């Protein structure tokens, strides 16, 4: 490897390290801020987690998939969404529970039913043409908005 390549590699590694440190700091601030908001407003922590924290942690993903969609990379969009869900459910929850037991005291069965229902709903959407139409995307977005509104009234 040429010395210019080594310098670029070191620069890239340094940027990755800075990015990871910023990610850890940002995640800590998001969790602490979300918890404080929940306590101050008397909102159950699960509602804050299912809305504010979920939205905040998904923003980088949203930016990535918007760029991919604008470039016509639908496979990347769907793969990112499905892969992220699988990773979050299996790896993130698995790693976290391996470190310390998880308790979801204020998470209700309704939330799990909604997650399962949306997963089941995606099957016919994707099997029709192996693509999501704007209508189907609108249905999913509308479903999320209804879900968020219902969270605040339970």
PDB file of N, CA, C and O in Angstrom, residues 9-84:
ATOM      1  N   UNK A   9      -6.412   5.634   4.776  1.00  0.00           N
ATOM      2  CA  UNK A   9      -6.948   4.596   5.647  1.00  0.00           C
ATOM      3  C   UNK A   9      -6.989   5.079   7.095  1.00  0.00           C
ATOM      4  O   UNK A   9      -8.002   4.903   7.786  1.00  0.00           O
ATOM      5  N   UNK A  10      -5.913   5.686   7.559  1.00  0.00           N
ATOM      6  CA  UNK A  10      -5.881   6.212   8.933  1.00  0.00           C
ATOM      7  C   UNK A  10      -6.923   7.309   9.131  1.00  0.00           C
ATOM      8  O   UNK A  10      -7.589   7.362  10.173  1.00  0.00           O
ATOM      9  N   UNK A  11      -7.083   8.146   8.124  1.00  0.00           N
ATOM     10  CA  UNK A  11      -8.083   9.211   8.198  1.00  0.00           C
ATOM     11  C   UNK A  11      -9.484   8.607   8.290  1.00  0.00           C
ATOM     12  O   UNK A  11     -10.300   9.022   9.118  1.00  0.00           O
ATOM     13  N   UNK A  12      -9.753   7.595   7.458  1.00  0.00           N
ATOM     14  CA  UNK A  12     -11.062   6.935   7.479  1.00  0.00           C
ATOM     15  C   UNK A  12     -11.314   6.249   8.826  1.00  0.00           C
ATOM     16  O   UNK A  12     -12.404   6.331   9.379  1.00  0.00           O
ATOM     17  N   UNK A  13     -10.295   5.581   9.363  1.00  0.00           N
ATOM     18  CA  UNK A  13     -10.425   4.929  10.667  1.00  0.00           C
ATOM     19  C   UNK A  13     -10.682   5.951  11.772  1.00  0.00           C
ATOM     20  O   UNK A  13     -11.490   5.717  12.679  1.00  0.00           O
ATOM     21  N   UNK A  14     -10.008   7.094  11.695  1.00  0.00           N
ATOM     22  CA  UNK A  14     -10.216   8.155  12.682  1.00  0.00           C
ATOM     23  C   UNK A  14     -11.640   8.702  12.584  1.00  0.00           C
ATOM     24  O   UNK A  14     -12.295   8.940  13.612  1.00  0.00           O
ATOM     25  N   UNK A  15     -12.125   8.888  11.371  1.00  0.00           N
ATOM     26  CA  UNK A  15     -13.497   9.375  11.190  1.00  0.00           C
ATOM     27  C   UNK A  15     -14.521   8.369  11.707  1.00  0.00           C
ATOM     28  O   UNK A  15     -15.529   8.756  12.312  1.00  0.00           O
ATOM     29  N   UNK A  16     -14.265   7.085  11.501  1.00  0.00           N
ATOM     30  CA  UNK A  16     -15.156   6.047  12.026  1.00  0.00           C
ATOM     31  C   UNK A  16     -15.171   6.102  13.550  1.00  0.00           C
ATOM     32  O   UNK A  16     -16.228   6.027  14.184  1.00  0.00           O
ATOM     33  N   UNK A  17     -13.984   6.241  14.168  1.00  0.00           N
ATOM     34  CA  UNK A  17     -13.900   6.309  15.633  1.00  0.00           C
ATOM     35  C   UNK A  17     -14.642   7.536  16.166  1.00  0.00           C
ATOM     36  O   UNK A  17     -15.392   7.440  17.152  1.00  0.00           O
ATOM     37  N   UNK A  18     -14.464   8.677  15.515  1.00  0.00           N
ATOM     38  CA  UNK A  18     -15.165   9.896  15.947  1.00  0.00           C
ATOM     39  C   UNK A  18     -16.671   9.716  15.767  1.00  0.00           C
ATOM     40  O   UNK A  18     -17.465  10.088  16.639  1.00  0.00           O
ATOM     41  N   UNK A  19     -17.067   9.119  14.656  1.00  0.00           N
ATOM     42  CA  UNK A  19     -18.489   8.876  14.410  1.00  0.00           C
ATOM     43  C   UNK A  19     -19.094   7.946  15.446  1.00  0.00           C
ATOM     44  O   UNK A  19     -20.204   8.189  15.938  1.00  0.00           O
ATOM     45  N   UNK A  20     -18.395   6.888  15.812  1.00  0.00           N
ATOM     46  CA  UNK A  20     -18.886   5.961  16.834  1.00  0.00           C
ATOM     47  C   UNK A  20     -18.998   6.650  18.190  1.00  0.00           C
ATOM     48  O   UNK A  20     -19.972   6.451  18.923  1.00  0.00           O
ATOM     49  N   UNK A  21     -18.000   7.463  18.527  1.00  0.00           N
ATOM     50  CA  UNK A  21     -18.048   8.191  19.805  1.00  0.00           C
ATOM     51  C   UNK A  21     -19.238   9.157  19.820  1.00  0.00           C
ATOM     52  O   UNK A  21     -19.960   9.252  20.823  1.00  0.00           O
ATOM     53  N   UNK A  22     -19.448   9.855  18.713  1.00  0.00           N
ATOM     54  CA  UNK A  22     -20.594  10.777  18.629  1.00  0.00           C
ATOM     55  C   UNK A  22     -21.914  10.010  18.703  1.00  0.00           C
ATOM     56  O   UNK A  22     -22.870  10.471  19.338  1.00  0.00           O
ATOM     57  N   UNK A  23     -21.966   8.844  18.092  1.00  0.00           N
ATOM     58  CA  UNK A  23     -23.167   8.015  18.137  1.00  0.00           C
ATOM     59  C   UNK A  23     -23.481   7.579  19.564  1.00  0.00           C
ATOM     60  O   UNK A  23     -24.634   7.668  20.010  1.00  0.00           O
ATOM     61  N   UNK A  24     -22.474   7.122  20.295  1.00  0.00           N
ATOM     62  CA  UNK A  24     -22.683   6.700  21.685  1.00  0.00           C
ATOM     63  C   UNK A  24     -23.135   7.897  22.531  1.00  0.00           C
ATOM     64  O   UNK A  24     -24.079   7.794  23.314  1.00  0.00           O
ATOM     65  N   UNK A  25     -22.480   9.038  22.371  1.00  0.00           N
ATOM     66  CA  UNK A  25     -22.866  10.236  23.123  1.00  0.00           C
ATOM     67  C   UNK A  25     -24.295  10.646  22.777  1.00  0.00           C
ATOM     68  O   UNK A  25     -25.106  10.919  23.657  1.00  0.00           O
ATOM     69  N   UNK A  26     -24.606  10.679  21.490  1.00  0.00           N
ATOM     70  CA  UNK A  26     -25.949  11.063  21.055  1.00  0.00           C
ATOM     71  C   UNK A  26     -27.014  10.104  21.551  1.00  0.00           C
ATOM     72  O   UNK A  26     -28.094  10.513  21.969  1.00  0.00           O
ATOM     73  N   UNK A  27     -26.715   8.814  21.529  1.00  0.00           N
ATOM     74  CA  UNK A  27     -27.674   7.812  22.021  1.00  0.00           C
ATOM     75  C   UNK A  27     -27.927   8.001  23.514  1.00  0.00           C
ATOM     76  O   UNK A  27     -29.077   7.945  23.977  1.00  0.00           O
ATOM     77  N   UNK A  28     -26.867   8.249  24.278  1.00  0.00           N
ATOM     78  CA  UNK A  28     -27.040   8.501  25.713  1.00  0.00           C
ATOM     79  C   UNK A  28     -27.892   9.739  25.964  1.00  0.00           C
ATOM     80  O   UNK A  28     -28.770   9.738  26.829  1.00  0.00           O
ATOM     81  N   UNK A  29     -27.655  10.792  25.204  1.00  0.00           N
ATOM     82  CA  UNK A  29     -28.434  12.032  25.372  1.00  0.00           C
ATOM     83  C   UNK A  29     -29.895  11.804  24.970  1.00  0.00           C
ATOM     84  O   UNK A  29     -30.809  12.324  25.596  1.00  0.00           O
ATOM     85  N   UNK A  30     -30.115  11.011  23.912  1.00  0.00           N
ATOM     86  CA  UNK A  30     -31.473  10.734  23.457  1.00  0.00           C
ATOM     87  C   UNK A  30     -32.250   9.969  24.516  1.00  0.00           C
ATOM     88  O   UNK A  30     -33.398  10.310  24.838  1.00  0.00           O
ATOM     89  N   UNK A  31     -31.647   8.952  25.084  1.00  0.00           N
ATOM     90  CA  UNK A  31     -32.321   8.157  26.111  1.00  0.00           C
ATOM     91  C   UNK A  31     -32.572   9.009  27.355  1.00  0.00           C
ATOM     92  O   UNK A  31     -33.675   9.012  27.915  1.00  0.00           O
ATOM     93  N   UNK A  32     -31.559   9.752  27.788  1.00  0.00           N
ATOM     94  CA  UNK A  32     -31.720  10.593  28.982  1.00  0.00           C
ATOM     95  C   UNK A  32     -32.766  11.682  28.737  1.00  0.00           C
ATOM     96  O   UNK A  32     -33.638  11.922  29.581  1.00  0.00           O
ATOM     97  N   UNK A  33     -32.697  12.331  27.583  1.00  0.00           N
ATOM     98  CA  UNK A  33     -33.667  13.373  27.264  1.00  0.00           C
ATOM     99  C   UNK A  33     -35.079  12.828  27.142  1.00  0.00           C
ATOM    100  O   UNK A  33     -36.033  13.425  27.651  1.00  0.00           O
ATOM    101  N   UNK A  34     -35.223  11.695  26.488  1.00  0.00           N
ATOM    102  CA  UNK A  34     -36.537  11.065  26.359  1.00  0.00           C
ATOM    103  C   UNK A  34     -37.116  10.686  27.702  1.00  0.00           C
ATOM    104  O   UNK A  34     -38.303  10.901  27.969  1.00  0.00           O
ATOM    105  N   UNK A  35     -36.271  10.158  28.574  1.00  0.00           N
ATOM    106  CA  UNK A  35     -36.733   9.793  29.918  1.00  0.00           C
ATOM    107  C   UNK A  35     -37.148  11.033  30.701  1.00  0.00           C
ATOM    108  O   UNK A  35     -38.167  11.025  31.396  1.00  0.00           O
ATOM    109  N   UNK A  36     -36.375  12.092  30.600  1.00  0.00           N
ATOM    110  CA  UNK A  36     -36.713  13.335  31.307  1.00  0.00           C
ATOM    111  C   UNK A  36     -38.026  13.929  30.803  1.00  0.00           C
ATOM    112  O   UNK A  36     -38.845  14.407  31.591  1.00  0.00           O
ATOM    113  N   UNK A  37     -38.212  13.912  29.495  1.00  0.00           N
ATOM    114  CA  UNK A  37     -39.462  14.428  28.924  1.00  0.00           C
ATOM    115  C   UNK A  37     -40.637  13.611  29.442  1.00  0.00           C
ATOM    116  O   UNK A  37     -41.671  14.164  29.836  1.00  0.00           O
ATOM    117  N   UNK A  38     -40.483  12.292  29.432  1.00  0.00           N
ATOM    118  CA  UNK A  38     -41.560  11.424  29.915  1.00  0.00           C
ATOM    119  C   UNK A  38     -41.892  11.732  31.367  1.00  0.00           C
ATOM    120  O   UNK A  38     -43.073  11.852  31.733  1.00  0.00           O
ATOM    121  N   UNK A  39     -40.878  11.881  32.207  1.00  0.00           N
ATOM    122  CA  UNK A  39     -41.114  12.168  33.621  1.00  0.00           C
ATOM    123  C   UNK A  39     -41.780  13.527  33.811  1.00  0.00           C
ATOM    124  O   UNK A  39     -42.720  13.665  34.593  1.00  0.00           O
ATOM    125  N   UNK A  40     -41.285  14.540  33.111  1.00  0.00           N
ATOM    126  CA  UNK A  40     -41.828  15.898  33.255  1.00  0.00           C
ATOM    127  C   UNK A  40     -43.279  15.995  32.798  1.00  0.00           C
ATOM    128  O   UNK A  40     -44.078  16.702  33.400  1.00  0.00           O
ATOM    129  N   UNK A  41     -43.608  15.316  31.722  1.00  0.00           N
ATOM    130  CA  UNK A  41     -44.957  15.407  31.164  1.00  0.00           C
ATOM    131  C   UNK A  41     -45.905  14.347  31.708  1.00  0.00           C
ATOM    132  O   UNK A  41     -47.088  14.344  31.380  1.00  0.00           O
ATOM    133  N   UNK A  42     -45.374  13.439  32.507  1.00  0.00           N
ATOM    134  CA  UNK A  42     -46.212  12.372  33.037  1.00  0.00           C
ATOM    135  C   UNK A  42     -46.622  11.360  31.973  1.00  0.00           C
ATOM    136  O   UNK A  42     -47.613  10.649  32.124  1.00  0.00           O
ATOM    137  N   UNK A  43     -45.854  11.303  30.898  1.00  0.00           N
ATOM    138  CA  UNK A  43     -46.133  10.380  29.805  1.00  0.00           C
ATOM    139  C   UNK A  43     -45.396   9.076  30.100  1.00  0.00           C
ATOM    140  O   UNK A  43     -44.230   9.100  30.510  1.00  0.00           O
ATOM    141  N   UNK A  44     -46.032   7.941  29.908  1.00  0.00           N
ATOM    142  CA  UNK A  44     -45.324   6.677  30.137  1.00  0.00           C
ATOM    143  C   UNK A  44     -44.063   6.584  29.272  1.00  0.00           C
ATOM    144  O   UNK A  44     -44.052   7.018  28.121  1.00  0.00           O
ATOM    145  N   UNK A  45     -43.017   6.025  29.849  1.00  0.00           N
ATOM    146  CA  UNK A  45     -41.741   5.900  29.133  1.00  0.00           C
ATOM    147  C   UNK A  45     -41.907   5.124  27.824  1.00  0.00           C
ATOM    148  O   UNK A  45     -41.243   5.428  26.835  1.00  0.00           O
ATOM    149  N   UNK A  46     -42.799   4.139  27.802  1.00  0.00           N
ATOM    150  CA  UNK A  46     -42.999   3.351  26.580  1.00  0.00           C
ATOM    151  C   UNK A  46     -43.522   4.229  25.448  1.00  0.00           C
ATOM    152  O   UNK A  46     -43.143   4.046  24.292  1.00  0.00           O
ATOM    153  N   UNK A  47     -44.378   5.194  25.759  1.00  0.00           N
ATOM    154  CA  UNK A  47     -44.911   6.087  24.716  1.00  0.00           C
ATOM    155  C   UNK A  47     -43.784   6.937  24.145  1.00  0.00           C
ATOM    156  O   UNK A  47     -43.679   7.112  22.919  1.00  0.00           O
ATOM    157  N   UNK A  48     -42.927   7.464  25.013  1.00  0.00           N
ATOM    158  CA  UNK A  48     -41.783   8.252  24.533  1.00  0.00           C
ATOM    159  C   UNK A  48     -40.865   7.366  23.696  1.00  0.00           C
ATOM    160  O   UNK A  48     -40.392   7.767  22.633  1.00  0.00           O
ATOM    161  N   UNK A  49     -40.623   6.134  24.145  1.00  0.00           N
ATOM    162  CA  UNK A  49     -39.751   5.221  23.396  1.00  0.00           C
ATOM    163  C   UNK A  49     -40.344   4.865  22.038  1.00  0.00           C
ATOM    164  O   UNK A  49     -39.631   4.790  21.037  1.00  0.00           O
ATOM    165  N   UNK A  50     -41.671   4.640  21.998  1.00  0.00           N
ATOM    166  CA  UNK A  50     -42.323   4.234  20.752  1.00  0.00           C
ATOM    167  C   UNK A  50     -42.499   5.388  19.765  1.00  0.00           C
ATOM    168  O   UNK A  50     -42.827   5.151  18.603  1.00  0.00           O
ATOM    169  N   UNK A  51     -42.291   6.612  20.221  1.00  0.00           N
ATOM    170  CA  UNK A  51     -42.457   7.765  19.330  1.00  0.00           C
ATOM    171  C   UNK A  51     -41.154   8.542  19.197  1.00  0.00           C
ATOM    172  O   UNK A  51     -40.436   8.405  18.212  1.00  0.00           O
ATOM    173  N   UNK A  52     -40.816   9.341  20.191  1.00  0.00           N
ATOM    174  CA  UNK A  52     -39.675  10.251  20.123  1.00  0.00           C
ATOM    175  C   UNK A  52     -38.354   9.509  19.924  1.00  0.00           C
ATOM    176  O   UNK A  52     -37.581   9.822  19.014  1.00  0.00           O
ATOM    177  N   UNK A  53     -38.085   8.529  20.760  1.00  0.00           N
ATOM    178  CA  UNK A  53     -36.816   7.808  20.658  1.00  0.00           C
ATOM    179  C   UNK A  53     -36.751   7.006  19.358  1.00  0.00           C
ATOM    180  O   UNK A  53     -35.733   7.012  18.660  1.00  0.00           O
ATOM    181  N   UNK A  54     -37.849   6.338  19.007  1.00  0.00           N
ATOM    182  CA  UNK A  54     -37.872   5.566  17.756  1.00  0.00           C
ATOM    183  C   UNK A  54     -37.647   6.482  16.555  1.00  0.00           C
ATOM    184  O   UNK A  54     -36.883   6.149  15.638  1.00  0.00           O
ATOM    185  N   UNK A  55     -38.290   7.641  16.561  1.00  0.00           N
ATOM    186  CA  UNK A  55     -38.117   8.591  15.454  1.00  0.00           C
ATOM    187  C   UNK A  55     -36.677   9.084  15.401  1.00  0.00           C
ATOM    188  O   UNK A  55     -36.055   9.113  14.339  1.00  0.00           O
ATOM    189  N   UNK A  56     -36.134   9.465  16.559  1.00  0.00           N
ATOM    190  CA  UNK A  56     -34.770   9.986  16.605  1.00  0.00           C
ATOM    191  C   UNK A  56     -33.737   8.976  16.139  1.00  0.00           C
ATOM    192  O   UNK A  56     -32.798   9.317  15.416  1.00  0.00           O
ATOM    193  N   UNK A  57     -33.908   7.727  16.528  1.00  0.00           N
ATOM    194  CA  UNK A  57     -32.935   6.713  16.122  1.00  0.00           C
ATOM    195  C   UNK A  57     -33.116   6.303  14.666  1.00  0.00           C
ATOM    196  O   UNK A  57     -32.201   5.740  14.072  1.00  0.00           O
ATOM    197  N   UNK A  58     -34.265   6.603  14.086  1.00  0.00           N
ATOM    198  CA  UNK A  58     -34.524   6.227  12.688  1.00  0.00           C
ATOM    199  C   UNK A  58     -34.174   7.324  11.696  1.00  0.00           C
ATOM    200  O   UNK A  58     -34.175   7.073  10.490  1.00  0.00           O
ATOM    201  N   UNK A  59     -33.876   8.535  12.172  1.00  0.00           N
ATOM    202  CA  UNK A  59     -33.588   9.633  11.243  1.00  0.00           C
ATOM    203  C   UNK A  59     -32.437   9.340  10.273  1.00  0.00           C
ATOM    204  O   UNK A  59     -32.564   9.622   9.076  1.00  0.00           O
ATOM    205  N   UNK A  60     -31.312   8.768  10.741  1.00  0.00           N
ATOM    206  CA  UNK A  60     -30.260   8.449   9.757  1.00  0.00           C
ATOM    207  C   UNK A  60     -30.747   7.449   8.700  1.00  0.00           C
ATOM    208  O   UNK A  60     -30.395   7.556   7.528  1.00  0.00           O
ATOM    209  N   UNK A  61     -31.567   6.513   9.126  1.00  0.00           N
ATOM    210  CA  UNK A  61     -32.131   5.537   8.195  1.00  0.00           C
ATOM    211  C   UNK A  61     -33.048   6.217   7.182  1.00  0.00           C
ATOM    212  O   UNK A  61     -33.022   5.903   5.984  1.00  0.00           O
ATOM    213  N   UNK A  62     -33.863   7.127   7.673  1.00  0.00           N
ATOM    214  CA  UNK A  62     -34.784   7.857   6.788  1.00  0.00           C
ATOM    215  C   UNK A  62     -33.991   8.622   5.733  1.00  0.00           C
ATOM    216  O   UNK A  62     -34.323   8.588   4.542  1.00  0.00           O
ATOM    217  N   UNK A  63     -32.929   9.290   6.155  1.00  0.00           N
ATOM    218  CA  UNK A  63     -32.104  10.039   5.197  1.00  0.00           C
ATOM    219  C   UNK A  63     -31.510   9.108   4.146  1.00  0.00           C
ATOM    220  O   UNK A  63     -31.517   9.422   2.949  1.00  0.00           O
ATOM    221  N   UNK A  64     -31.031   7.957   4.586  1.00  0.00           N
ATOM    222  CA  UNK A  64     -30.429   6.990   3.660  1.00  0.00           C
ATOM    223  C   UNK A  64     -31.450   6.483   2.655  1.00  0.00           C
ATOM    224  O   UNK A  64     -31.173   6.429   1.445  1.00  0.00           O
ATOM    225  N   UNK A  65     -32.640   6.108   3.127  1.00  0.00           N
ATOM    226  CA  UNK A  65     -33.618   5.529   2.209  1.00  0.00           C
ATOM    227  C   UNK A  65     -34.234   6.576   1.285  1.00  0.00           C
ATOM    228  O   UNK A  65     -34.615   6.246   0.164  1.00  0.00           O
ATOM    229  N   UNK A  66     -34.318   7.820   1.736  1.00  0.00           N
ATOM    230  CA  UNK A  66     -34.823   8.875   0.837  1.00  0.00           C
ATOM    231  C   UNK A  66     -33.856   9.049  -0.330  1.00  0.00           C
ATOM    232  O   UNK A  66     -34.274   9.127  -1.490  1.00  0.00           O
ATOM    233  N   UNK A  67     -32.562   9.102  -0.039  1.00  0.00           N
ATOM    234  CA  UNK A  67     -31.563   9.230  -1.102  1.00  0.00           C
ATOM    235  C   UNK A  67     -31.635   8.013  -2.027  1.00  0.00           C
ATOM    236  O   UNK A  67     -31.609   8.156  -3.253  1.00  0.00           O
ATOM    237  N   UNK A  68     -31.740   6.819  -1.441  1.00  0.00           N
ATOM    238  CA  UNK A  68     -31.830   5.604  -2.254  1.00  0.00           C
ATOM    239  C   UNK A  68     -33.091   5.609  -3.118  1.00  0.00           C
ATOM    240  O   UNK A  68     -33.045   5.234  -4.291  1.00  0.00           O
ATOM    241  N   UNK A  69     -34.215   6.049  -2.548  1.00  0.00           N
ATOM    242  CA  UNK A  69     -35.464   6.098  -3.319  1.00  0.00           C
ATOM    243  C   UNK A  69     -35.357   7.087  -4.472  1.00  0.00           C
ATOM    244  O   UNK A  69     -35.821   6.808  -5.579  1.00  0.00           O
ATOM    245  N   UNK A  70     -34.746   8.242  -4.217  1.00  0.00           N
ATOM    246  CA  UNK A  70     -34.584   9.237  -5.277  1.00  0.00           C
ATOM    247  C   UNK A  70     -33.689   8.724  -6.405  1.00  0.00           C
ATOM    248  O   UNK A  70     -33.836   9.134  -7.554  1.00  0.00           O
ATOM    249  N   UNK A  71     -32.793   7.813  -6.072  1.00  0.00           N
ATOM    250  CA  UNK A  71     -31.908   7.229  -7.089  1.00  0.00           C
ATOM    251  C   UNK A  71     -32.497   5.968  -7.703  1.00  0.00           C
ATOM    252  O   UNK A  71     -31.860   5.293  -8.490  1.00  0.00           O
ATOM    253  N   UNK A  72     -33.734   5.622  -7.299  1.00  0.00           N
ATOM    254  CA  UNK A  72     -34.402   4.457  -7.872  1.00  0.00           C
ATOM    255  C   UNK A  72     -33.899   3.130  -7.336  1.00  0.00           C
ATOM    256  O   UNK A  72     -34.050   2.099  -7.985  1.00  0.00           O
ATOM    257  N   UNK A  73     -33.315   3.141  -6.162  1.00  0.00           N
ATOM    258  CA  UNK A  73     -32.778   1.924  -5.552  1.00  0.00           C
ATOM    259  C   UNK A  73     -33.782   1.339  -4.558  1.00  0.00           C
ATOM    260  O   UNK A  73     -33.546   1.296  -3.355  1.00  0.00           O
ATOM    261  N   UNK A  74     -34.916   0.878  -5.057  1.00  0.00           N
ATOM    262  CA  UNK A  74     -35.978   0.344  -4.213  1.00  0.00           C
ATOM    263  C   UNK A  74     -35.547  -0.848  -3.390  1.00  0.00           C
ATOM    264  O   UNK A  74     -35.975  -1.010  -2.242  1.00  0.00           O
ATOM    265  N   UNK A  75     -34.682  -1.703  -3.964  1.00  0.00           N
ATOM    266  CA  UNK A  75     -34.201  -2.869  -3.218  1.00  0.00           C
ATOM    267  C   UNK A  75     -33.449  -2.441  -1.961  1.00  0.00           C
ATOM    268  O   UNK A  75     -33.564  -3.076  -0.915  1.00  0.00           O
ATOM    269  N   UNK A  76     -32.676  -1.370  -2.076  1.00  0.00           N
ATOM    270  CA  UNK A  76     -31.926  -0.862  -0.935  1.00  0.00           C
ATOM    271  C   UNK A  76     -32.867  -0.344   0.142  1.00  0.00           C
ATOM    272  O   UNK A  76     -32.652  -0.580   1.339  1.00  0.00           O
ATOM    273  N   UNK A  77     -33.934   0.319  -0.260  1.00  0.00           N
ATOM    274  CA  UNK A  77     -34.904   0.857   0.687  1.00  0.00           C
ATOM    275  C   UNK A  77     -35.581  -0.269   1.462  1.00  0.00           C
ATOM    276  O   UNK A  77     -35.607  -0.274   2.696  1.00  0.00           O
ATOM    277  N   UNK A  78     -36.120  -1.237   0.741  1.00  0.00           N
ATOM    278  CA  UNK A  78     -36.825  -2.347   1.389  1.00  0.00           C
ATOM    279  C   UNK A  78     -35.851  -3.198   2.198  1.00  0.00           C
ATOM    280  O   UNK A  78     -36.127  -3.577   3.336  1.00  0.00           O
ATOM    281  N   UNK A  79     -34.691  -3.471   1.640  1.00  0.00           N
ATOM    282  CA  UNK A  79     -33.683  -4.249   2.358  1.00  0.00           C
ATOM    283  C   UNK A  79     -33.243  -3.571   3.637  1.00  0.00           C
ATOM    284  O   UNK A  79     -33.056  -4.223   4.673  1.00  0.00           O
ATOM    285  N   UNK A  80     -33.102  -2.254   3.599  1.00  0.00           N
ATOM    286  CA  UNK A  80     -32.717  -1.505   4.788  1.00  0.00           C
ATOM    287  C   UNK A  80     -33.803  -1.598   5.852  1.00  0.00           C
ATOM    288  O   UNK A  80     -33.511  -1.847   7.020  1.00  0.00           O
ATOM    289  N   UNK A  81     -35.044  -1.423   5.460  1.00  0.00           N
ATOM    290  CA  UNK A  81     -36.146  -1.465   6.433  1.00  0.00           C
ATOM    291  C   UNK A  81     -36.286  -2.857   7.042  1.00  0.00           C
ATOM    292  O   UNK A  81     -36.357  -3.007   8.270  1.00  0.00           O
ATOM    293  N   UNK A  82     -36.298  -3.875   6.206  1.00  0.00           N
ATOM    294  CA  UNK A  82     -36.450  -5.242   6.704  1.00  0.00           C
ATOM    295  C   UNK A  82     -35.220  -5.648   7.517  1.00  0.00           C
ATOM    296  O   UNK A  82     -35.332  -6.193   8.617  1.00  0.00           O
ATOM    297  N   UNK A  83     -34.041  -5.357   6.996  1.00  0.00           N
ATOM    298  CA  UNK A  83     -32.809  -5.704   7.702  1.00  0.00           C
ATOM    299  C   UNK A  83     -32.693  -5.006   9.038  1.00  0.00           C
ATOM    300  O   UNK A  83     -32.264  -5.596  10.034  1.00  0.00           O
ATOM    301  N   UNK A  84     -33.092  -3.750   9.082  1.00  0.00           N
ATOM    302  CA  UNK A  84     -33.043  -2.998  10.331  1.00  0.00           C
ATOM    303  C   UNK A  84     -33.976  -3.600  11.374  1.00  0.00           C
ATOM    304  O   UNK A  84     -33.613  -3.728  12.550  1.00  0.00           O
TER     305      UNK A  84
END
